[in-house]
Coordinates of C-alpha atoms and ligand atoms in Angstrom, one line a residue:
M1 CA 7.5 -1.6 -3.3
M2 CA 9.9 -2.9 -5.0
A3 CA 9.5 -6.1 -6.4
A4 CA 11.4 -9.3 -7.8
R5 CA 12.8 -8.3 -10.4
R6 CA 14.3 -5.3 -9.3
L7 CA 16.5 -6.9 -6.5
T8 CA 19.8 -8.5 -7.1
T9 CA 18.9 -11.3 -4.6
M10 CA 15.8 -12.4 -6.5
F11 CA 15.1 -14.9 -9.5
A12 CA 13.6 -13.2 -12.1
A13 CA 11.3 -16.4 -13.2
L14 CA 8.7 -14.7 -10.2
A15 CA 8.3 -12.1 -12.5
L16 CA 7.2 -14.5 -15.3
I17 CA 4.7 -16.3 -13.4
S18 CA 1.5 -17.0 -15.3
V19 CA -1.3 -14.6 -15.5
I20 CA -4.3 -15.3 -13.2
G21 CA -7.3 -13.0 -13.4
C22 CA -7.0 -10.2 -11.1
A23 CA -10.1 -8.8 -10.6
P24 CA -13.2 -10.0 -12.6
S25 CA -14.7 -7.7 -14.8
E26 CA -17.9 -6.1 -13.6
G27 CA -20.3 -8.8 -15.5
A28 CA -19.0 -11.7 -14.2
V29 CA -19.8 -11.2 -10.7
A30 CA -20.5 -14.3 -9.2
P31 CA -24.2 -15.3 -8.8
A32 CA -25.8 -13.2 -6.0
S33 CA -26.9 -14.4 -2.8
R34 CA -29.6 -13.0 -0.6
A35 CA -28.1 -10.5 2.0
S36 CA -30.4 -11.8 5.3
D37 CA -32.5 -9.7 7.3
G38 CA -31.9 -8.7 10.9
G39 CA -30.4 -11.2 13.3
S40 CA -30.9 -14.0 11.3
A41 CA -27.8 -14.1 9.6
T42 CA -27.4 -16.7 7.1
S43 CA -24.8 -18.9 8.2
P44 CA -21.4 -17.7 7.5
G45 CA -19.9 -19.3 4.3
Q46 CA -22.8 -20.8 3.6
A47 CA -24.6 -18.0 2.0
G48 CA -24.4 -18.9 -1.6
S49 CA -27.9 -20.2 -1.8
A50 CA -28.7 -18.0 -4.6
S51 CA -32.0 -16.2 -5.1
P52 CA -30.9 -14.8 -8.0
G53 CA -29.6 -11.0 -8.7
S54 CA -28.9 -8.9 -5.7
R55 CA -26.5 -7.4 -7.5
L56 CA -28.9 -6.7 -10.9
D57 CA -31.4 -6.0 -8.4
R58 CA -29.8 -3.1 -6.4
S59 CA -31.5 -0.2 -5.6
D60 CA -30.4 3.3 -5.3
T61 CA -29.8 3.0 -1.9
T62 CA -27.1 0.1 -2.4
G63 CA -23.6 0.8 -2.0
A64 CA -21.8 -0.2 -5.3
P65 CA -19.5 -3.2 -5.1
G66 CA -16.4 -1.6 -6.1
I67 CA -15.1 2.0 -5.6
G68 CA -14.8 2.7 -9.3
D69 CA -11.1 1.9 -10.3
P70 CA -11.8 0.9 -13.9
A71 CA -8.4 -1.6 -13.8
F72 CA -9.8 -3.1 -10.3
P73 CA -13.6 -2.9 -10.5
L74 CA -14.5 -4.9 -7.6
D75 CA -11.9 -3.2 -4.9
G76 CA -12.9 -1.0 -2.7
N77 CA -16.8 -0.3 -2.3
G78 CA -19.0 2.6 -2.9
G79 CA -21.5 4.5 -0.6
Y80 CA -19.5 5.4 2.1
D81 CA -16.1 6.6 3.7
V82 CA -14.3 5.0 6.4
G83 CA -12.5 7.2 9.0
H84 CA -11.1 4.8 11.3
Y85 CA -10.3 1.0 11.7
T86 CA -10.4 -0.5 15.2
L87 CA -8.8 -4.1 14.9
K88 CA -8.9 -6.5 17.6
L89 CA -7.4 -9.7 16.5
S90 CA -5.3 -12.4 18.0
Y91 CA -3.3 -14.6 15.8
D92 CA -1.7 -18.0 17.1
P93 CA 1.5 -18.7 14.6
A94 CA 1.1 -22.4 15.7
S95 CA -2.5 -23.3 14.3
K96 CA -2.2 -20.2 12.0
L97 CA -5.9 -19.2 13.6
L98 CA -6.6 -15.3 13.4
A99 CA -9.4 -14.2 15.2
G100 CA -11.2 -11.1 15.9
S101 CA -13.1 -8.2 15.5
A102 CA -13.0 -5.1 13.3
A103 CA -15.0 -1.5 14.1
I104 CA -14.9 0.3 11.1
Q105 CA -16.2 4.0 11.5
A106 CA -17.5 5.6 8.2
K107 CA -19.7 8.1 6.8
A108 CA -22.4 7.3 4.6
V109 CA -21.7 9.4 1.0
Q110 CA -25.3 8.4 -0.1
N111 CA -28.6 6.7 1.7
L112 CA -27.4 3.6 2.2
S113 CA -29.5 0.4 3.4
R114 CA -26.9 -2.2 2.1
F115 CA -23.2 -1.9 1.3
D116 CA -20.7 -4.1 0.9
L117 CA -17.0 -4.4 2.6
D118 CA -14.0 -6.6 1.3
L119 CA -12.8 -9.8 3.1
H120 CA -11.4 -13.0 1.8
G121 CA -11.9 -16.1 3.4
F122 CA -12.8 -16.4 7.2
T123 CA -15.8 -17.3 8.9
V124 CA -18.3 -14.0 9.8
S125 CA -20.1 -14.9 12.9
R126 CA -21.9 -11.3 13.6
V127 CA -22.0 -8.0 11.8
T128 CA -23.4 -4.8 13.6
V129 CA -24.5 -1.6 12.5
G130 CA -24.7 0.9 15.1
G131 CA -25.1 -1.7 17.5
S132 CA -27.6 -3.3 16.4
E133 CA -27.6 -7.0 14.8
A134 CA -27.3 -6.6 10.7
G135 CA -27.5 -9.4 8.2
F136 CA -24.7 -10.1 6.1
A137 CA -23.9 -12.7 3.2
R138 CA -20.7 -13.6 1.2
E139 CA -20.3 -12.9 -2.4
G140 CA -16.8 -14.0 -3.6
D141 CA -14.7 -11.6 -1.5
E142 CA -17.6 -8.7 -1.2
L143 CA -19.0 -9.4 2.2
V144 CA -22.8 -7.7 1.8
V145 CA -23.9 -6.1 4.8
T146 CA -27.8 -5.0 5.0
A147 CA -28.1 -2.1 7.5
P148 CA -30.5 -2.9 10.3
K149 CA -31.8 0.8 9.5
M150 CA -31.6 3.1 6.7
I151 CA -28.2 4.9 6.9
A152 CA -28.8 9.0 6.1
K153 CA -26.5 10.2 3.5
D154 CA -23.6 11.9 5.5
A155 CA -24.5 10.1 8.4
P156 CA -21.8 8.6 10.4
F157 CA -21.9 5.2 11.4
T158 CA -19.9 2.1 13.0
V159 CA -20.1 -1.3 11.2
T160 CA -18.4 -4.5 13.3
V161 CA -17.4 -7.6 11.9
D162 CA -16.7 -10.1 14.2
Y163 CA -14.5 -13.1 12.0
S164 CA -11.9 -15.8 12.3
G165 CA -10.2 -18.4 10.3
V166 CA -6.9 -19.3 8.3
P167 CA -5.9 -16.5 6.5
D168 CA -5.6 -17.2 2.5
P169 CA -3.1 -14.8 1.3
V170 CA -3.3 -14.1 -2.8
R171 CA -1.0 -16.7 -4.1
N172 CA 0.7 -16.7 -7.4
S173 CA -0.8 -13.3 -8.7
S174 CA 1.1 -11.9 -12.2
N175 CA 1.8 -8.7 -10.1
L176 CA 3.7 -10.4 -7.2
G177 CA 3.5 -14.1 -6.4
T178 CA 2.3 -14.1 -3.1
Y179 CA 0.7 -11.1 -0.7
G180 CA -1.6 -10.4 1.6
F181 CA -1.1 -12.1 5.3
I182 CA 1.2 -14.7 4.8
P183 CA 1.5 -17.7 7.7
T184 CA 5.2 -18.2 8.4
T185 CA 6.6 -20.5 10.9
D186 CA 7.1 -18.3 14.0
G187 CA 4.2 -15.7 12.8
A188 CA 2.8 -13.9 9.6
F189 CA 4.4 -11.7 7.1
V190 CA 1.6 -9.0 6.2
T191 CA 2.4 -7.1 2.7
S192 CA -1.0 -6.0 1.1
E193 CA -0.1 -4.2 -1.8
P194 CA -2.4 -3.7 -3.9
N195 CA -5.4 -5.3 -2.5
G196 CA -4.6 -8.1 0.0
A197 CA -6.0 -6.3 3.2
K198 CA -9.1 -8.0 2.7
T199 CA -7.0 -11.3 3.5
W200 CA -7.0 -10.4 7.0
F201 CA -9.3 -7.5 7.8
P202 CA -12.7 -6.2 6.6
S203 CA -11.9 -3.0 4.5
N204 CA -12.9 -0.9 2.2
D205 CA -9.9 -2.3 0.1
H206 CA -8.6 0.5 -2.5
P207 CA -6.2 3.3 -1.6
A208 CA -8.8 6.0 -2.7
D209 CA -10.4 5.5 1.2
K210 CA -7.6 6.2 3.6
A211 CA -8.7 6.0 7.2
T212 CA -6.6 5.9 10.6
Y213 CA -6.3 2.7 12.3
D214 CA -5.9 1.2 15.8
F215 CA -4.4 -1.8 16.3
E216 CA -4.8 -4.6 19.4
I217 CA -2.8 -7.4 18.7
T218 CA -3.0 -10.7 20.8
V219 CA -0.2 -13.1 20.3
P220 CA 1.6 -16.1 22.7
E221 CA 4.5 -14.9 24.7
G222 CA 7.6 -14.5 23.1
V223 CA 6.1 -13.6 20.0
T224 CA 6.3 -9.4 18.7
A225 CA 3.4 -8.4 16.9
I226 CA 4.2 -5.0 14.7
A227 CA 1.9 -2.9 13.1
N228 CA 2.0 0.7 11.8
G229 CA 2.6 4.0 13.8
E230 CA 3.6 3.9 17.2
Q231 CA 2.9 1.9 20.4
A232 CA 0.0 3.3 21.9
A233 CA 0.5 1.5 25.5
P234 CA 3.5 -0.8 26.8
P235 CA 2.7 -4.6 26.0
K236 CA 0.8 -6.5 28.2
T237 CA 1.2 -10.4 28.9
S238 CA -1.2 -12.7 30.9
G239 CA -1.8 -15.8 30.7
G240 CA 1.0 -16.9 28.4
R241 CA -0.5 -14.3 25.7
T242 CA 0.8 -10.7 24.9
T243 CA -1.3 -8.0 23.7
F244 CA 0.5 -5.4 21.6
V245 CA -1.3 -2.0 21.0
W246 CA -0.2 0.1 18.2
R247 CA -2.1 3.4 16.4
E248 CA -1.4 5.1 13.2
K249 CA -2.9 8.3 13.8
H250 CA -2.1 9.6 10.3
P251 CA -4.8 8.5 7.3
M252 CA -3.4 5.3 5.6
A253 CA -4.3 3.3 2.6
S254 CA -5.2 -0.3 3.2
Y255 CA -2.5 -2.0 1.3
L256 CA -0.2 -0.3 3.7
A257 CA -1.5 -1.6 7.3
T258 CA 0.6 -4.8 8.4
M259 CA 0.4 -6.8 11.8
T260 CA 3.8 -8.7 10.9
T261 CA 4.4 -11.1 13.5
G262 CA 7.0 -13.3 14.9
K263 CA 10.7 -13.8 16.8
F264 CA 12.1 -10.3 16.6
D265 CA 15.0 -8.4 17.6
V266 CA 14.1 -4.7 18.1
R267 CA 15.8 -1.8 18.5
T268 CA 14.6 1.8 19.1
G269 CA 15.4 5.6 19.2
T270 CA 15.6 8.9 17.6
S271 CA 16.9 9.8 14.7
P272 CA 19.8 12.7 14.5
G273 CA 16.9 14.8 13.0
G274 CA 14.7 13.9 16.1
I275 CA 12.3 11.5 14.3
P276 CA 11.3 7.9 16.4
V277 CA 12.8 5.1 14.8
Y278 CA 11.5 1.3 15.3
A279 CA 13.7 -1.4 13.6
A280 CA 13.1 -5.1 14.3
T281 CA 14.7 -8.0 12.5
D282 CA 14.2 -11.5 12.3
P283 CA 16.7 -13.4 14.4
K284 CA 18.1 -14.8 11.1
Y285 CA 19.0 -11.1 10.2
R286 CA 20.4 -9.9 13.7
D287 CA 23.4 -8.8 12.1
A288 CA 21.5 -6.1 10.2
L289 CA 19.6 -4.9 12.5
D290 CA 22.1 -1.9 13.6
L291 CA 23.0 -1.1 10.1
L292 CA 18.7 -1.0 9.3
Y293 CA 18.1 1.1 12.4
T294 CA 20.8 3.5 11.4
K295 CA 20.3 3.7 7.6
S296 CA 16.5 4.1 7.8
A297 CA 17.4 7.0 10.5
E298 CA 19.7 8.9 8.2
I299 CA 17.7 8.6 5.2
T300 CA 14.4 9.3 6.5
D301 CA 16.2 12.6 7.6
Y302 CA 18.1 13.4 4.5
W303 CA 14.8 12.6 3.0
T304 CA 13.3 15.5 4.7
T305 CA 15.9 17.9 3.3
V306 CA 14.8 17.1 -0.1
F307 CA 11.3 16.3 0.1
G308 CA 10.0 18.4 3.2
P309 CA 8.8 17.7 6.7
Y310 CA 8.5 14.1 7.5
P311 CA 4.3 13.2 7.3
F312 CA 4.6 10.7 9.8
S313 CA 5.3 10.2 14.0
S314 CA 7.7 7.4 13.6
T315 CA 10.1 5.9 11.3
G316 CA 12.0 2.4 10.4
G317 CA 11.7 -0.9 9.2
V318 CA 11.6 -4.5 9.4
I319 CA 13.4 -7.6 8.1
D320 CA 11.4 -11.0 8.3
D321 CA 12.6 -14.4 6.9
F322 CA 9.6 -14.9 4.6
N323 CA 11.3 -15.2 1.5
A324 CA 9.3 -13.0 -0.6
G325 CA 11.7 -11.2 -2.6
Y326 CA 10.4 -7.8 -2.5
A327 CA 10.1 -5.0 0.0
L328 CA 6.6 -3.1 1.0
E329 CA 6.7 0.6 2.0
N330 CA 4.5 -0.3 4.8
Q331 CA 3.3 2.9 6.7
T332 CA 6.2 3.9 9.1
K333 CA 7.1 0.3 8.7
P334 CA 9.0 -0.6 5.4
I335 CA 9.3 -4.5 5.3
Y336 CA 12.1 -6.5 3.8
G337 CA 10.9 -10.1 3.1
G338 CA 13.8 -13.0 3.2
F339 CA 17.0 -10.5 2.7
A340 CA 19.1 -7.4 4.3
P341 CA 18.4 -4.3 2.5
D342 CA 21.1 -2.5 0.8
S343 CA 20.6 1.2 1.4
G344 CA 19.4 2.3 -1.8
I345 CA 16.6 -0.3 -1.1
I346 CA 16.2 1.7 2.1
A347 CA 16.2 4.4 0.6
H348 CA 13.6 3.6 -2.0
E349 CA 10.9 2.7 0.6
L350 CA 11.9 5.3 2.6
A351 CA 10.8 8.0 -0.2
H352 CA 7.7 6.3 -0.5
Q353 CA 6.6 7.4 3.1
W354 CA 6.2 11.0 1.1
F355 CA 5.2 9.2 -2.3
G356 CA 2.7 6.4 -2.1
D357 CA 1.9 6.7 1.9
S358 CA 1.3 10.4 2.9
L359 CA 0.4 11.3 -1.0
T360 CA -1.6 8.4 -2.4
I361 CA -2.7 7.3 -5.8
K362 CA -6.6 7.6 -6.4
R363 CA -6.3 4.9 -8.8
W364 CA -3.7 2.2 -9.7
Q365 CA -3.0 3.3 -13.0
D366 CA -1.2 6.2 -11.3
L367 CA 1.3 4.3 -9.9
W368 CA 4.5 5.4 -11.4
L369 CA 3.5 8.3 -8.9
N370 CA 4.7 6.1 -6.4
E371 CA 7.3 4.0 -8.3
G372 CA 9.0 6.5 -10.6
F373 CA 9.2 8.7 -7.3
A374 CA 10.8 6.2 -5.5
T375 CA 13.1 4.9 -8.0
Y376 CA 14.0 8.3 -8.7
A377 CA 14.9 8.5 -5.3
E378 CA 17.4 5.6 -5.5
W379 CA 19.3 7.4 -8.2
L380 CA 19.2 10.9 -5.6
W381 CA 20.3 8.8 -3.2
S382 CA 23.5 7.4 -5.1
E383 CA 24.0 11.1 -5.9
H384 CA 24.1 12.0 -2.4
T385 CA 26.4 9.1 -1.5
G386 CA 29.5 9.6 -4.1
G387 CA 27.8 6.8 -6.4
A388 CA 26.5 7.7 -10.2
T389 CA 24.6 10.7 -10.6
A390 CA 20.9 10.8 -11.9
E391 CA 22.0 12.3 -14.9
Q392 CA 24.4 9.3 -15.2
M393 CA 21.6 7.0 -14.5
F394 CA 19.4 8.7 -16.7
R395 CA 22.0 8.5 -19.5
T396 CA 22.8 4.5 -19.0
A397 CA 19.0 3.9 -19.0
Y398 CA 18.4 6.2 -21.8
A399 CA 21.5 4.3 -24.1
D400 CA 19.6 1.0 -23.6
K401 CA 17.6 1.2 -26.6
N402 CA 16.1 -2.6 -26.8
N403 CA 14.8 -2.1 -23.3
T404 CA 11.1 -3.4 -23.1
M405 CA 10.2 -0.7 -21.1
W406 CA 10.2 1.9 -24.4
T407 CA 7.2 0.0 -25.8
Y408 CA 5.6 -0.2 -22.3
P409 CA 3.9 3.4 -21.2
P410 CA 3.8 3.2 -17.8
G411 CA 1.5 6.2 -17.5
K412 CA -1.3 3.4 -18.4
P413 CA -0.1 0.3 -16.7
Q414 CA -1.7 -3.0 -17.5
P415 CA -3.4 -4.7 -14.2
G416 CA -2.0 -7.9 -14.6
D417 CA 1.5 -6.2 -15.0
L418 CA 0.9 -3.0 -12.9
F419 CA 4.9 -3.3 -11.5
N420 CA 6.5 -3.8 -14.5
D421 CA 9.8 -2.4 -14.6
A422 CA 8.4 0.5 -17.2
V423 CA 6.3 1.8 -14.0
Y424 CA 10.1 2.2 -11.9
T425 CA 12.5 2.9 -14.7
R426 CA 10.8 4.7 -17.2
G427 CA 8.6 6.9 -14.3
A428 CA 12.3 8.0 -13.1
L429 CA 13.5 8.8 -16.4
A430 CA 10.4 10.8 -16.8
L431 CA 11.3 12.9 -14.1
H432 CA 14.8 13.5 -14.7
A433 CA 13.3 14.5 -18.1
L434 CA 11.2 17.2 -16.3
R435 CA 14.2 18.1 -14.1
Q436 CA 15.9 19.0 -17.5
K437 CA 13.3 20.7 -18.7
I438 CA 12.5 23.2 -16.0
G439 CA 16.2 23.1 -14.0
D440 CA 17.1 21.9 -10.5
T441 CA 15.5 25.0 -8.6
A442 CA 12.0 24.7 -9.9
F443 CA 12.1 21.0 -10.0
F444 CA 12.9 20.4 -6.5
D445 CA 10.4 23.6 -5.6
L446 CA 7.9 21.4 -7.2
I447 CA 8.9 18.2 -5.4
K448 CA 8.5 20.1 -2.0
K449 CA 5.3 21.5 -2.9
W450 CA 3.7 18.6 -4.3
A451 CA 4.4 16.6 -1.0
A452 CA 3.2 19.9 1.2
T453 CA -0.1 20.3 -1.0
Y454 CA -1.5 17.1 -0.9
K455 CA -0.1 15.6 2.3
Y456 CA -2.2 12.7 3.3
G457 CA -4.4 13.0 0.5
N458 CA -4.8 11.2 -2.8
V459 CA -3.3 12.5 -6.4
T460 CA -3.3 11.9 -10.1
T461 CA -1.1 12.0 -12.3
D462 CA -3.4 15.0 -14.2
E463 CA -2.6 17.0 -10.6
F464 CA 1.0 16.4 -11.0
V465 CA 1.1 17.6 -14.9
A466 CA -1.0 20.6 -13.5
M467 CA 1.5 21.5 -10.6
A468 CA 4.8 21.4 -12.7
E469 CA 3.1 23.3 -15.5
Q470 CA 2.2 25.9 -13.0
T471 CA 5.4 25.9 -10.8
S472 CA 7.5 26.3 -13.7
G473 CA 5.6 28.0 -16.2
K474 CA 5.9 25.6 -19.0
E475 CA 3.7 23.8 -21.1
L476 CA 4.7 20.2 -20.1
R477 CA 1.9 17.9 -21.3
P478 CA 3.9 17.1 -24.3
L479 CA 7.2 15.8 -22.1
F480 CA 4.8 14.0 -20.0
D481 CA 2.8 12.6 -22.7
A482 CA 6.1 11.3 -24.4
W483 CA 7.6 9.7 -21.4
L484 CA 4.7 8.3 -19.9
F485 CA 2.0 7.3 -22.4
Q486 CA 3.5 6.4 -25.5
P487 CA 4.8 3.0 -26.7
T488 CA 8.1 4.5 -27.8
R489 CA 11.3 5.7 -26.7
P490 CA 10.9 9.5 -26.7
A491 CA 13.4 11.5 -28.7
L492 CA 15.8 13.7 -26.0
N493 CA 15.5 17.5 -26.4
Ligands
ZN1 ZN1 8.6 1.1 -4.9

């Protein structure tokens, strides 16, 4: 993610939008409604006729309503682990109606009689578990599913959800303005960090539960639908509608999934290093298509020499005309919202393919592992292309004594201000301070080893610090403590 305030094309005002509560605290769950039994599901959206306390009354076979992230207590869910999503969706830009079916293959991690999915808005018409009708109810952004029979711990199961409605993106968030599924005049701009996947499909909407994805997206003829990974079949048109089939075969966090749609010019090919490339631009940015394609290819190739092998099967980028004022590192296809990116921004988003997408944080508080690395990558790209060196960038940023980042410890960001500049710049400074301390050889060995060891997995700050100490043979906790966890400007060694 590169947010508004970091783009020169942006208005700083976006960053100052007042705080809307992000996630209710655990005690603040809305009065529970009854999850109905068997096929007699309460009518969708009207499940609020409360028999009090299904939350208070949970048994030990009820999956938790949150996955356990202290900063976002209701994000994700407990009780199961998703392996694969199959999303068959149709979208009509004229009516803004999204309709379809999600099949979610998961494994129970406890005995499970009832569990939640995250879903915001929509009318749910049917839920099945293992092919049998399941009961369901809505409680805020939780879709509570009652299994037709107990699912045993460790058993695989498939839950399907049929749903439709006009998507309602997250608006005016203190973090990022608007995100999730955002209807545009010719389609939709879909960027879901941190928890906007629930605005377009039922999911375990937290980066701690990664899964693979199949997308089958039907749109009016003439509209292009762009999702993650690669096209598994050529688009098929019949009756004035075209279906695009995309597959992301590598594990992906829900916030990195996309189904961006609209009028697009597309260029495909292969990078000089042999990586397939898909670049697309809204007609308004047609002039930027070749540069987007060429730079995305060149930079992906370059990062393989710095970070190690590219973790996915294709790279690229999308420029849409929705004026989001940010870019997001959607897996295999970073998206740029309402601007043609310069190569520094492309370098940032493509560095995320390693740091954020392949290696994904387990909790949002470790976001500096994404943004500090991607910001540091901008500095490395600048140095590589003859601009300011990383050392010069470090000195300039460090010299700015009155910068507010010194009072904001990036290792413990506030949930309402997750994307604070400190997480980016101080995160990058922490990495450069580490590089100064352990030397270039150990530093770049560490970065490659970090990317290889945790490829496709989840990571924490503690794991990075441990690997840095082990790789360098140096005691590094005081350094990380000063740069990441203290509300003061660290002394230089
Ligand atoms: Zn970023």
